[in-house]
XYZ file of C-alpha atoms in Angstrom:
695
model
C -27.692 1.744 38.736
C -30.638 -0.546 39.439
C -30.126 -4.261 40.137
C -31.638 -4.966 36.708
C -28.891 -2.886 35.103
C -26.154 -4.649 37.075
C -27.649 -8.019 36.119
C -27.416 -7.159 32.423
C -23.730 -6.283 32.820
C -22.863 -9.427 34.812
C -24.676 -11.746 32.385
C -22.863 -10.188 29.425
C -19.466 -10.698 31.095
C -20.268 -14.341 31.854
C -21.372 -14.807 28.236
C -18.039 -13.517 26.892
C -15.984 -15.579 29.352
C -17.946 -18.695 28.410
C -17.273 -18.174 24.711
C -13.570 -17.581 25.401
C -13.375 -20.834 27.372
C -14.660 -22.828 24.387
C -11.813 -21.541 22.171
C -9.052 -23.095 24.324
C -9.045 -26.335 22.341
C -8.181 -24.541 19.084
C -4.972 -22.822 20.243
C -2.166 -25.337 19.613
C 0.793 -23.306 18.381
C 2.638 -19.993 18.482
C 1.038 -18.763 15.242
C -2.386 -19.575 16.747
C -1.637 -17.491 19.841
C -0.244 -14.593 17.800
C -2.391 -14.594 14.646
C -5.254 -17.095 15.109
C -3.462 -19.518 12.797
C -3.888 -17.056 9.904
C -7.312 -18.473 9.026
C -9.567 -15.502 9.858
C -12.407 -14.536 7.518
C -13.252 -11.064 6.259
C -16.504 -10.444 8.159
C -15.219 -11.748 11.457
C -12.010 -9.709 11.209
C -13.937 -6.607 10.135
C -16.361 -6.660 13.082
C -13.829 -7.858 15.672
C -11.153 -5.351 14.700
C -13.782 -2.626 14.716
C -14.680 -3.553 18.300
C -10.995 -3.643 19.228
C -10.335 -0.188 17.815
C -13.554 1.246 19.230
C -12.933 0.913 22.951
C -14.807 2.499 25.827
C -12.140 5.189 25.957
C -12.784 6.020 22.288
C -16.475 6.448 23.062
C -15.609 8.754 25.956
C -13.197 10.633 23.676
C -15.988 11.053 21.120
C -18.126 12.505 23.911
C -15.457 15.150 24.518
C -15.292 16.000 20.824
C -19.053 15.891 20.303
C -19.764 18.036 23.371
C -17.501 20.750 21.948
C -18.000 20.397 18.195
C -21.428 18.739 17.903
C -22.576 17.632 14.453
C -19.866 19.680 12.742
C -17.290 17.086 13.767
C -19.216 14.597 11.617
C -19.094 16.951 8.638
C -15.337 17.446 8.684
C -14.775 13.741 9.268
C -16.178 13.283 5.763
C -12.836 14.656 4.578
C -11.587 11.200 5.504
C -14.166 9.313 3.397
C -12.186 9.348 0.127
C -9.054 8.513 2.079
C -10.601 5.432 3.691
C -12.110 4.408 0.348
C -8.832 4.533 -1.564
C -6.930 2.777 1.215
C -9.408 -0.067 1.575
C -10.053 -0.649 -2.135
C -6.389 -0.498 -3.112
C -5.148 -2.719 -0.317
C -2.714 0.072 0.598
C -0.015 -1.429 2.845
C -2.183 -4.330 4.152
C -1.857 -6.343 0.913
C 1.927 -6.137 0.760
C 2.224 -6.571 4.522
C 0.248 -9.826 4.380
C 2.415 -10.965 1.445
C 5.484 -10.777 3.690
C 3.892 -13.441 5.976
C 5.249 -11.762 9.106
C 3.613 -11.998 12.535
C 4.534 -8.492 13.741
C 5.472 -5.202 12.123
C 8.966 -5.247 13.592
C 9.538 -8.709 12.086
C 9.018 -6.993 8.738
C 11.531 -4.369 9.867
C 14.174 -7.072 10.354
C 13.524 -8.510 6.902
C 13.623 -5.075 5.260
C 16.219 -3.300 7.386
C 18.158 -5.150 10.111
C 17.829 -7.199 13.293
C 19.070 -4.318 15.434
C 16.469 -2.018 13.950
C 13.804 -4.631 14.676
C 14.835 -4.621 18.341
C 14.984 -0.820 18.449
C 11.566 -0.455 16.797
C 10.106 -3.185 18.994
C 11.211 -1.397 22.165
C 9.926 1.951 20.877
C 6.572 0.492 19.819
C 6.183 -1.321 23.118
C 7.025 1.779 25.158
C 4.681 4.059 23.208
C 1.963 1.414 23.240
C 1.898 0.817 26.978
C 2.060 4.575 27.680
C -0.857 5.122 25.303
C -2.747 2.199 26.849
C -1.982 3.515 30.334
C -4.978 5.848 30.533
C -7.496 3.409 28.978
C -8.619 1.573 32.133
C -8.372 4.684 34.337
C -10.600 6.819 32.093
C -13.093 3.975 31.681
C -13.129 3.235 35.421
C -13.819 6.884 36.280
C -16.666 6.798 33.796
C -18.244 3.827 35.598
C -17.829 5.450 39.017
C -19.742 8.526 37.874
C -22.214 6.795 35.575
C -23.184 4.204 38.202
C -23.155 6.734 41.059
C -20.670 4.625 43.007
C -18.784 6.036 46.014
C -15.419 7.515 45.069
C -13.697 5.452 47.777
C -14.266 2.072 49.419
C -12.866 1.090 52.814
C -10.893 -2.165 52.670
C -9.140 -3.265 55.884
C -9.490 0.269 57.286
C -7.833 1.742 54.180
C -9.676 4.053 51.781
C -9.192 2.648 48.268
C -10.353 4.719 45.258
C -13.202 2.883 43.585
C -11.784 3.414 40.130
C -8.729 1.332 41.133
C -11.022 -1.626 41.781
C -12.857 -1.202 38.473
C -9.527 -0.979 36.634
C -8.430 -4.201 38.307
C -11.645 -5.994 37.306
C -11.513 -4.904 33.651
C -7.824 -5.734 33.299
C -8.400 -9.071 35.043
C -11.203 -10.094 32.669
C -9.137 -9.125 29.621
C -6.171 -11.095 30.983
C -8.321 -14.158 31.544
C -9.510 -14.093 27.932
C -5.911 -13.885 26.724
C -4.686 -16.688 28.945
C -7.319 -19.011 27.461
C -6.293 -18.901 23.794
C -4.504 -15.721 22.736
C -5.548 -14.222 19.392
C -8.001 -17.062 18.736
C -10.021 -16.029 21.787
C -9.539 -12.326 21.075
C -10.877 -12.695 17.538
C -13.938 -14.691 18.609
C -14.892 -12.654 21.696
C -14.246 -9.295 20.034
C -16.522 -10.344 17.176
C -19.303 -11.262 19.617
C -18.821 -8.019 21.521
C -18.858 -6.083 18.253
C -22.228 -7.563 17.295
C -23.762 -6.747 20.700
C -22.429 -3.179 20.719
C -23.675 -2.470 17.181
C -27.190 -3.537 18.171
C -26.902 -1.497 21.366
C -25.749 1.615 19.493
C -28.744 1.468 17.189
C -31.201 0.911 20.054
C -29.857 3.790 22.159
C -29.730 6.139 19.169
C -33.429 5.579 18.471
C -34.268 6.071 22.159
C -32.491 9.408 22.451
C -33.936 10.744 19.245
C -37.551 9.629 19.648
C -38.230 9.167 23.353
C -35.894 11.591 25.096
C -36.545 14.816 23.219
C -39.718 13.954 21.319
C -38.607 15.214 17.917
C -35.715 16.877 16.134
C -36.848 20.423 16.908
C -36.149 19.920 20.614
C -32.487 19.318 19.814
C -32.117 21.783 16.942
C -33.688 24.778 18.714
C -31.401 24.495 21.737
C -28.259 24.220 19.607
C -29.242 27.094 17.322
C -29.903 29.375 20.292
C -27.038 28.302 22.544
C -24.221 27.172 20.253
C -24.788 27.320 16.467
C -21.156 26.211 15.914
C -22.323 22.698 16.839
C -24.647 22.608 13.803
C -23.031 24.853 11.185
C -19.612 23.456 10.111
C -18.695 26.772 8.495
C -18.327 28.190 12.015
C -15.868 25.557 13.289
C -12.868 27.886 13.360
C -14.396 29.065 16.635
C -14.215 25.522 18.073
C -11.067 25.150 20.148
C -8.753 22.193 19.296
C -11.336 20.274 17.217
C -11.520 22.582 14.193
C -10.862 21.764 10.530
C -7.097 21.520 11.094
C -7.588 18.674 13.555
C -9.378 16.658 10.853
C -6.951 17.600 8.055
C -4.001 16.398 10.132
C -5.907 13.220 11.003
C -6.710 12.650 7.314
C -3.053 12.836 6.332
C -2.159 10.500 9.185
C -4.680 7.904 7.960
C -2.678 7.516 4.743
C 0.788 8.006 6.184
C 0.299 5.806 9.240
C -1.983 3.102 7.870
C -1.137 0.004 9.969
C 1.734 1.817 11.697
C 0.015 1.752 15.075
C 0.217 -1.853 16.207
C -2.465 -1.825 18.897
C -4.302 -4.510 16.919
C -1.294 -6.093 15.228
C -2.720 -9.595 15.681
C -5.494 -8.729 13.203
C -2.996 -7.587 10.567
C -1.672 -11.153 10.319
C -4.892 -13.105 11.036
C -6.500 -13.162 7.580
C -6.305 -16.413 5.618
C -4.628 -14.640 2.658
C -3.857 -11.108 1.359
C -7.110 -10.853 -0.604
C -9.196 -11.733 2.460
C -7.328 -9.054 4.424
C -8.077 -6.570 1.661
C -11.782 -7.448 1.602
C -11.971 -7.034 5.384
C -10.768 -3.461 4.871
C -13.317 -2.879 2.101
C -16.154 -4.101 4.325
C -14.857 -1.951 7.187
C -16.325 1.051 5.350
C -19.732 -0.247 6.504
C -19.072 -1.293 10.084
C -19.025 2.294 11.331
C -22.492 3.205 10.055
C -24.401 1.958 13.160
C -22.204 3.908 15.574
C -21.331 7.071 13.621
C -24.503 8.964 14.482
C -24.510 7.549 18.021
C -21.078 9.007 18.804
C -22.274 12.470 17.822
C -25.923 12.340 18.892
C -25.271 11.217 22.465
C -22.932 14.093 23.475
C -25.170 16.521 21.587
C -28.149 15.272 23.599
C -26.051 15.725 26.737
C -25.325 19.318 25.680
C -29.022 19.955 25.043
C -29.851 18.422 28.430
C -27.305 20.683 30.129
C -28.544 23.841 28.384
C -32.293 23.342 28.182
C -34.469 25.218 30.734
C -36.512 22.036 31.144
C -33.564 20.287 32.813
C -31.919 23.284 34.497
C -31.954 21.861 38.040
C -30.304 18.601 37.012
C -27.798 20.516 34.891
C -26.836 22.749 37.812
C -26.176 19.721 40.020
C -24.063 18.118 37.294
C -22.028 21.296 36.771
C -21.344 21.530 40.502
C -20.148 17.929 40.602
C -17.895 18.469 37.581
C -16.468 21.697 38.998
C -15.449 19.939 42.206
C -13.079 17.652 40.275
C -10.445 20.373 39.932
C -9.048 18.908 36.680
C -10.526 20.489 33.503
C -9.812 17.414 31.353
C -11.632 15.110 33.788
C -14.424 17.636 34.412
C -15.445 17.577 30.743
C -15.575 13.769 30.747
C -17.656 13.641 33.914
C -20.120 16.298 32.742
C -21.232 14.233 29.740
C -21.213 11.011 31.767
C -23.498 12.405 34.475
C -25.865 13.858 31.885
C -26.208 10.474 30.171
C -26.896 8.790 33.503
C -29.697 11.284 34.190
C -31.315 10.701 30.798
C -31.342 6.885 30.620
C -34.097 4.778 32.259
C -33.609 1.431 34.012
C -32.705 -1.275 31.523
C -31.170 1.089 29.008
C -28.653 2.138 31.648
C -27.705 -1.524 31.887
C -27.473 -1.776 28.098
C -25.217 1.268 27.916
C -23.065 -0.004 30.792
C -22.784 -3.338 28.951
C -21.658 -1.559 25.788
C -19.004 0.331 27.742
C -17.872 -2.846 29.510
C -17.598 -4.836 26.300
C -15.808 -2.094 24.398
C -13.410 -1.682 27.310
C -12.580 -5.396 27.444
C -12.321 -5.786 23.651
C -9.769 -2.988 23.461
C -7.815 -4.046 26.539
C -7.425 -7.677 25.445
C -6.416 -6.661 21.917
C -3.915 -4.006 22.995
C -2.443 -6.084 25.815
C -2.021 -8.985 23.388
C -0.312 -6.682 20.896
C 2.126 -4.934 23.221
C 2.925 -8.079 25.181
C 3.549 -10.004 21.956
C 5.647 -7.245 20.424
C 8.044 -7.206 23.379
C 8.618 -10.954 23.088
C 8.622 -11.228 19.294
C 10.624 -8.111 18.520
C 12.938 -7.748 21.501
C 13.456 -11.099 23.228
C 13.302 -13.434 20.192
C 15.837 -11.496 18.049
C 18.273 -11.244 20.981
C 17.920 -14.852 22.138
C 20.135 -17.234 20.151
C 18.416 -20.469 21.161
C 14.731 -20.635 20.132
C 11.996 -21.399 22.640
C 9.999 -24.579 22.386
C 6.407 -23.818 21.272
C 5.096 -24.390 24.811
C 7.767 -22.203 26.431
C 7.251 -19.550 23.760
C 3.553 -19.272 24.599
C 4.311 -19.109 28.342
C 6.749 -16.236 27.771
C 4.124 -14.432 25.679
C 1.584 -14.800 28.486
C 4.088 -13.535 31.083
C 4.813 -10.480 28.940
C 1.096 -9.738 28.619
C 0.681 -9.974 32.407
C 3.524 -7.477 32.845
C 1.778 -5.054 30.477
C -1.408 -5.337 32.554
C 0.474 -4.588 35.782
C 2.274 -1.611 34.234
C -0.959 -0.168 32.856
C -2.665 -0.537 36.234
C 0.133 1.345 38.028
C 0.333 4.003 35.296
C -3.414 4.601 35.523
C -3.076 5.266 39.246
C -0.314 7.866 39.054
C -0.632 9.656 35.685
C -2.416 13.036 35.724
C -4.373 13.685 32.526
C -3.956 17.295 31.338
C -5.718 17.408 27.957
C -8.521 15.794 25.960
C -8.199 12.083 25.260
C -7.886 12.409 21.477
C -5.091 14.948 21.900
C -3.306 12.575 24.299
C -3.731 9.787 21.730
C -2.195 11.965 19.048
C 0.739 12.850 21.261
C 1.585 9.383 22.603
C 0.942 7.819 19.223
C 3.390 10.239 17.645
C 6.237 8.574 19.585
C 5.961 5.791 16.998
C 3.709 7.244 14.312
C 5.853 10.296 13.713
C 8.452 8.125 12.008
C 6.843 4.708 11.475
C 4.836 5.739 8.422
C 8.000 6.682 6.551
C 9.692 3.438 7.559
C 6.739 1.226 6.523
C 5.897 2.950 3.238
C 9.550 3.293 2.304
C 10.173 -0.346 3.208
C 7.244 -1.796 1.259
C 7.201 0.476 -1.789
C 10.678 2.029 -2.223
C 13.796 0.011 -3.008
C 16.133 2.820 -1.923
C 15.003 3.049 1.707
C 17.915 2.301 4.044
C 18.442 1.199 7.624
C 20.115 4.512 8.486
C 17.064 6.377 7.189
C 14.744 4.136 9.210
C 16.650 4.881 12.417
C 16.717 8.609 11.669
C 12.979 8.844 10.992
C 11.948 6.849 14.064
C 14.272 8.782 16.386
C 13.101 12.140 15.022
C 9.432 11.374 15.642
C 10.087 9.871 19.067
C 12.241 12.714 20.410
C 9.764 15.417 19.419
C 6.829 13.561 20.958
C 8.558 12.490 24.170
C 9.642 16.065 24.811
C 6.019 17.209 24.567
C 4.801 14.432 26.904
C 7.381 15.287 29.567
C 6.777 19.021 29.438
C 2.992 18.538 29.458
C 3.279 17.562 33.115
C 2.688 20.911 34.801
C 5.172 20.441 37.658
C 8.025 19.557 35.289
C 7.235 22.345 32.852
C 7.105 24.968 35.591
C 10.534 23.858 36.840
C 11.983 24.202 33.335
C 10.213 27.524 32.822
C 11.448 28.964 36.122
C 15.010 27.851 35.362
C 14.938 29.668 32.020
C 13.386 32.789 33.566
C 16.011 32.993 36.344
C 19.134 31.708 34.613
C 18.729 32.388 30.883
C 17.235 35.883 30.436
C 18.615 36.202 26.908
C 17.044 32.918 25.840
C 13.777 33.985 27.485
C 13.731 37.172 25.441
C 14.365 35.211 22.242
C 11.463 32.848 23.028
C 9.022 35.703 23.620
C 10.154 37.537 20.487
C 9.849 34.402 18.347
C 6.360 33.551 19.632
C 5.130 37.126 19.259
C 6.480 37.324 15.702
C 5.576 33.866 14.359
C 2.599 32.846 16.527
C 0.822 36.031 17.679
C -2.391 34.119 18.486
C -0.470 32.075 21.088
C 1.042 35.208 22.614
C -2.396 36.815 22.756
C -4.030 33.817 24.413
C -1.288 32.637 26.795
C 0.805 35.757 27.365
C 4.595 35.772 27.644
C 6.602 32.609 28.337
C 7.016 33.277 32.054
C 3.205 33.000 32.455
C 2.831 29.623 30.733
C 1.964 26.516 32.767
C 2.360 24.090 29.809
C 3.392 24.103 26.161
C 0.614 25.979 24.272
C 0.617 23.520 21.363
C -1.839 20.640 21.468
C -0.876 17.051 20.764
C -2.341 17.038 17.239
C -0.144 19.881 16.003
C 2.932 18.285 17.558
C 1.938 15.073 15.766
C 1.838 16.921 12.430
C 5.256 18.458 13.036
C 6.725 15.062 13.962
C 5.362 13.419 10.781
C 6.647 16.173 8.501
C 10.081 16.077 10.118
C 10.351 12.275 9.853
C 9.376 12.211 6.163
C 12.016 14.793 5.332
C 14.686 12.959 7.297
C 13.850 9.508 5.833
C 14.026 10.664 2.213
C 17.187 12.714 2.701
C 19.113 10.022 4.585
C 18.010 7.279 2.150
C 19.272 9.228 -0.844
C 22.572 9.877 0.922
C 23.181 6.315 2.156
C 21.616 3.967 -0.441
C 24.320 1.814 -2.071
C 22.152 -0.913 -3.634
C 18.451 -1.451 -4.257
C 16.524 -3.888 -2.040
C 14.911 -7.027 -3.535
C 11.209 -6.370 -2.894
C 10.048 -9.406 -4.916
C 11.811 -11.805 -2.560
C 10.387 -10.122 0.545
C 6.862 -10.151 -0.930
C 7.101 -13.770 -2.176
C 6.469 -12.742 -5.775
C 7.623 -14.113 -9.128
C 10.137 -16.925 -8.603
C 9.863 -16.523 -4.806
C 6.121 -17.254 -4.757
C 5.180 -20.270 -2.616
C 2.401 -22.743 -3.326
C 0.858 -21.817 0.022
C -0.004 -18.346 -1.229
C -1.961 -19.715 -4.219
C -2.125 -16.321 -5.906
C -3.901 -16.134 -9.219
C -1.913 -13.212 -10.551
C 0.625 -10.602 -9.717
C -1.120 -7.712 -7.937
C -1.886 -4.777 -10.187
C 0.470 -1.833 -10.024
C 0.026 1.926 -10.391
C -3.490 3.185 -11.113
C -4.632 -0.362 -11.968
C -4.369 -1.231 -8.293
C -7.806 0.377 -7.820
C -9.438 -2.044 -10.277
C -11.040 -5.416 -9.732
C -8.594 -8.285 -10.274
C -9.074 -12.012 -10.895
C -9.006 -12.585 -7.138
C -12.500 -11.079 -6.887
C -15.531 -13.354 -6.970
C -18.877 -12.030 -8.222
C -19.891 -11.369 -4.624
C -16.641 -9.489 -3.989
C -17.251 -7.330 -7.051
C -20.758 -6.459 -5.867
C -19.507 -5.471 -2.391
C -16.686 -3.476 -3.969
C -18.963 -1.525 -6.327
C -21.653 -0.801 -3.716
C -18.957 0.437 -1.335
C -17.613 2.768 -4.017
C -21.093 4.150 -4.734
C -21.850 4.721 -1.029
C -18.558 6.496 -0.360
C -18.593 8.568 -3.554
C -22.169 9.609 -2.798
C -21.202 11.049 0.593
C -18.069 12.583 -0.904
C -20.295 14.387 -3.411
C -22.578 15.582 -0.609
C -19.562 16.951 1.254
C -18.047 18.733 -1.761
C -21.322 20.208 -3.030
C -22.434 21.137 0.481
C -19.157 22.873 1.294
C -19.166 24.868 -1.960
C -22.807 25.800 -1.457
C -22.171 26.858 2.145
C -19.106 28.935 1.256
C -21.217 30.797 -1.298
C -23.355 31.985 1.613
C -26.582 30.236 0.645
C -27.020 28.169 3.812
C -28.445 28.916 7.239
C -27.949 27.245 10.589
C -31.583 26.118 10.448
C -30.891 24.534 7.059
C -27.923 22.644 8.496
C -30.152 21.341 11.284
C -32.527 19.905 8.676
C -29.602 18.290 6.854
C -28.442 16.498 10.017
C -31.966 15.218 10.587
C -32.076 13.657 7.101
C -28.613 12.110 7.453
C -29.570 10.711 10.831
C -32.497 8.750 9.405
C -30.466 7.509 6.425
C -27.864 6.040 8.770
C -30.454 4.538 11.127
C -32.320 2.805 8.288
C -29.079 1.587 6.672
C -27.815 0.217 9.989
C -30.420 -2.565 10.162
C -29.373 -4.546 7.044
C -25.689 -3.777 7.695
C -25.801 -5.305 11.188
C -27.635 -8.402 9.893
C -25.195 -8.827 6.975
C -22.025 -8.494 9.064
C -23.374 -10.736 11.826
C -24.352 -13.606 9.505
C -21.072 -13.368 7.606
C -19.047 -13.253 10.819
C -20.762 -16.290 12.343
C -20.062 -18.246 9.151
C -16.390 -17.156 9.273
C -16.147 -18.215 12.915
C -17.161 -21.816 12.217
C -14.895 -21.892 9.153
C -12.013 -20.767 11.367
C -12.724 -23.485 13.933
C -12.742 -26.141 11.196
C -9.493 -24.839 9.699
C -7.765 -24.755 13.084
C -8.813 -28.358 13.703
C -7.457 -29.542 10.352
C -4.345 -27.408 9.839
C -0.799 -28.605 10.496
C 1.380 -26.447 12.754
C 4.780 -25.298 11.498
C 7.086 -24.939 14.513
C 9.359 -22.616 12.521
C 6.455 -20.182 12.091
C 7.231 -18.261 15.276
C 8.517 -14.910 14.010
C 12.199 -15.752 13.511
C 14.070 -14.241 10.561
C 17.169 -15.565 8.773
C 19.103 -13.712 6.055
C 16.277 -11.225 5.412
C 13.518 -13.840 5.035
C 11.149 -15.673 7.382
C 12.622 -18.873 8.792
C 9.268 -20.577 8.180
C 9.743 -20.048 4.418
C 12.390 -22.789 4.458
C 9.869 -25.465 5.477
C 6.423 -24.094 4.593
C 3.629 -26.528 5.296
C 0.820 -23.988 5.401
C -0.794 -25.159 2.209
C -4.285 -24.371 3.433
C -4.111 -20.695 2.425
C -6.446 -20.155 -0.471
C -8.471 -17.285 -1.797
C -11.830 -17.152 -0.055
C -14.823 -17.713 -2.228
């Protein structure tokens, strides 16, 4: 990269560090460090959490998907639109979770199930989280090495050190520094600022690639139609390996089943000033993805066009040679798109893109490190320790735990060998917790008959299935197991081959007999689906067998006679189908946002349903699909401008409101995550009277 590009990156990092430094004065208690004092506003939470979930690694993962599936991935993702709409408008899980007033998910588990289960779930969540986080800095660092054309190794004291180690260290160090300043207060503020910058950057780069790189839409469409029509026509996606319709159907089910189960951003789940504000943040989140949706698909598609267009054949050949020399197919695919992007971007825009990747990397690292470090302390150490920490000591222990997570992730990133696409790895590692957590959360919040025994059974089922896949995905380990079976268990070998040939002939055709396999021929997404189905079955069955008395949900949710003045609720939340209506908690502005969101989502749902029916009838052509993507592109680009302005203004207002609330609020030293007799210890002396419904 040019010195101008590096200057843009350095200035942006200094800007974020400066903002984080100013938040130090507002962090004065454990609840501040863990949940920003529970005074976050809807716009700020929406944008900041979006930046936290986005992550540089998610962008790279979208490149992998987009390079294989093209625009068709965007079509099948619309299967998720009604799912997201119903979840956000209904307050599914988030409303009841916020009513419990817990700081972490496992704290809820202690209230609903038992202290031992809280510790068990805390350990499992922490383990799965740090394993999942382990590849984040490594993948991002390799991206920067290739994108910036840096040497693969640097000599330090006569020792050759891989450059990506140094970049990992820098990114983890910056994220750690932000966390040491002010915990979730700093995370919320800096992630919001980074979210605003990245949204503007996404829109700018999208316009550049569409208008200035290829001149017009025909330059992109013609190449795709001639080289790979499956990237334009979604009716051909069964030919797309791994990222076909089943990938998106499984993901759609997981969105409902595992809503809030993955605690990578658990600080945000508890940061809203009240349940209604948390709900509205989810409603608004339907809009935050508009500026980046097209970008995530257009950029890898442009890379594909660049790699397959005769106009750029020499550059493409050089890129393919560089990617082939890697020797790891999973890394080769990442590097191919990265190098193509670097070739296409001019000076200045390379710096902007590098800034986006830096900010999204840091926003995800600080959020995830905060979450996993906090979970280990709150859900393992605190329940075991009989004597409570002082607030100051508690915060120091939280910081030490976060530092340990950073060290572990750095070491893991050095030694782990990635064997499959990032999204498949996410599905697999996430399934360690997500396989069973959805059953435990939904059953705990909505079903009085859910039992502790059922919670254990569901979590263990999901974890065992997923861990087995992770272990055997390492080629060396799998080959040892395979060779042992081939040599020592010939009867078992014959049974395996017969079963696969009979039940899964497509696997036998593609991979041959068992003795020829080098890894399990089932990707992480399918294993995820199997783990979820197994856990649901186990949770329901064990609950029905072991339930002796119904649980008091009203007490846990602070409803009816258990309602505190701090919650200041206007009414009991609607139940059943009425939950999708507009309650007295909604202001006129809330109602307008709610209705416009419904219209936007239903409109695209209608496009998806009508378009799919029309396409199945055989009335569409690949050229027609290309025209459709062009129209949708411009709709999203035009809509992005007012959306970015709206979310930015609202978020800035929320930020100053949060600062004022943190200055004025009283700290409750009992509000540190401890539970007594199935209720929060802080409920006994609740001085958080500042929680009111946002107007």
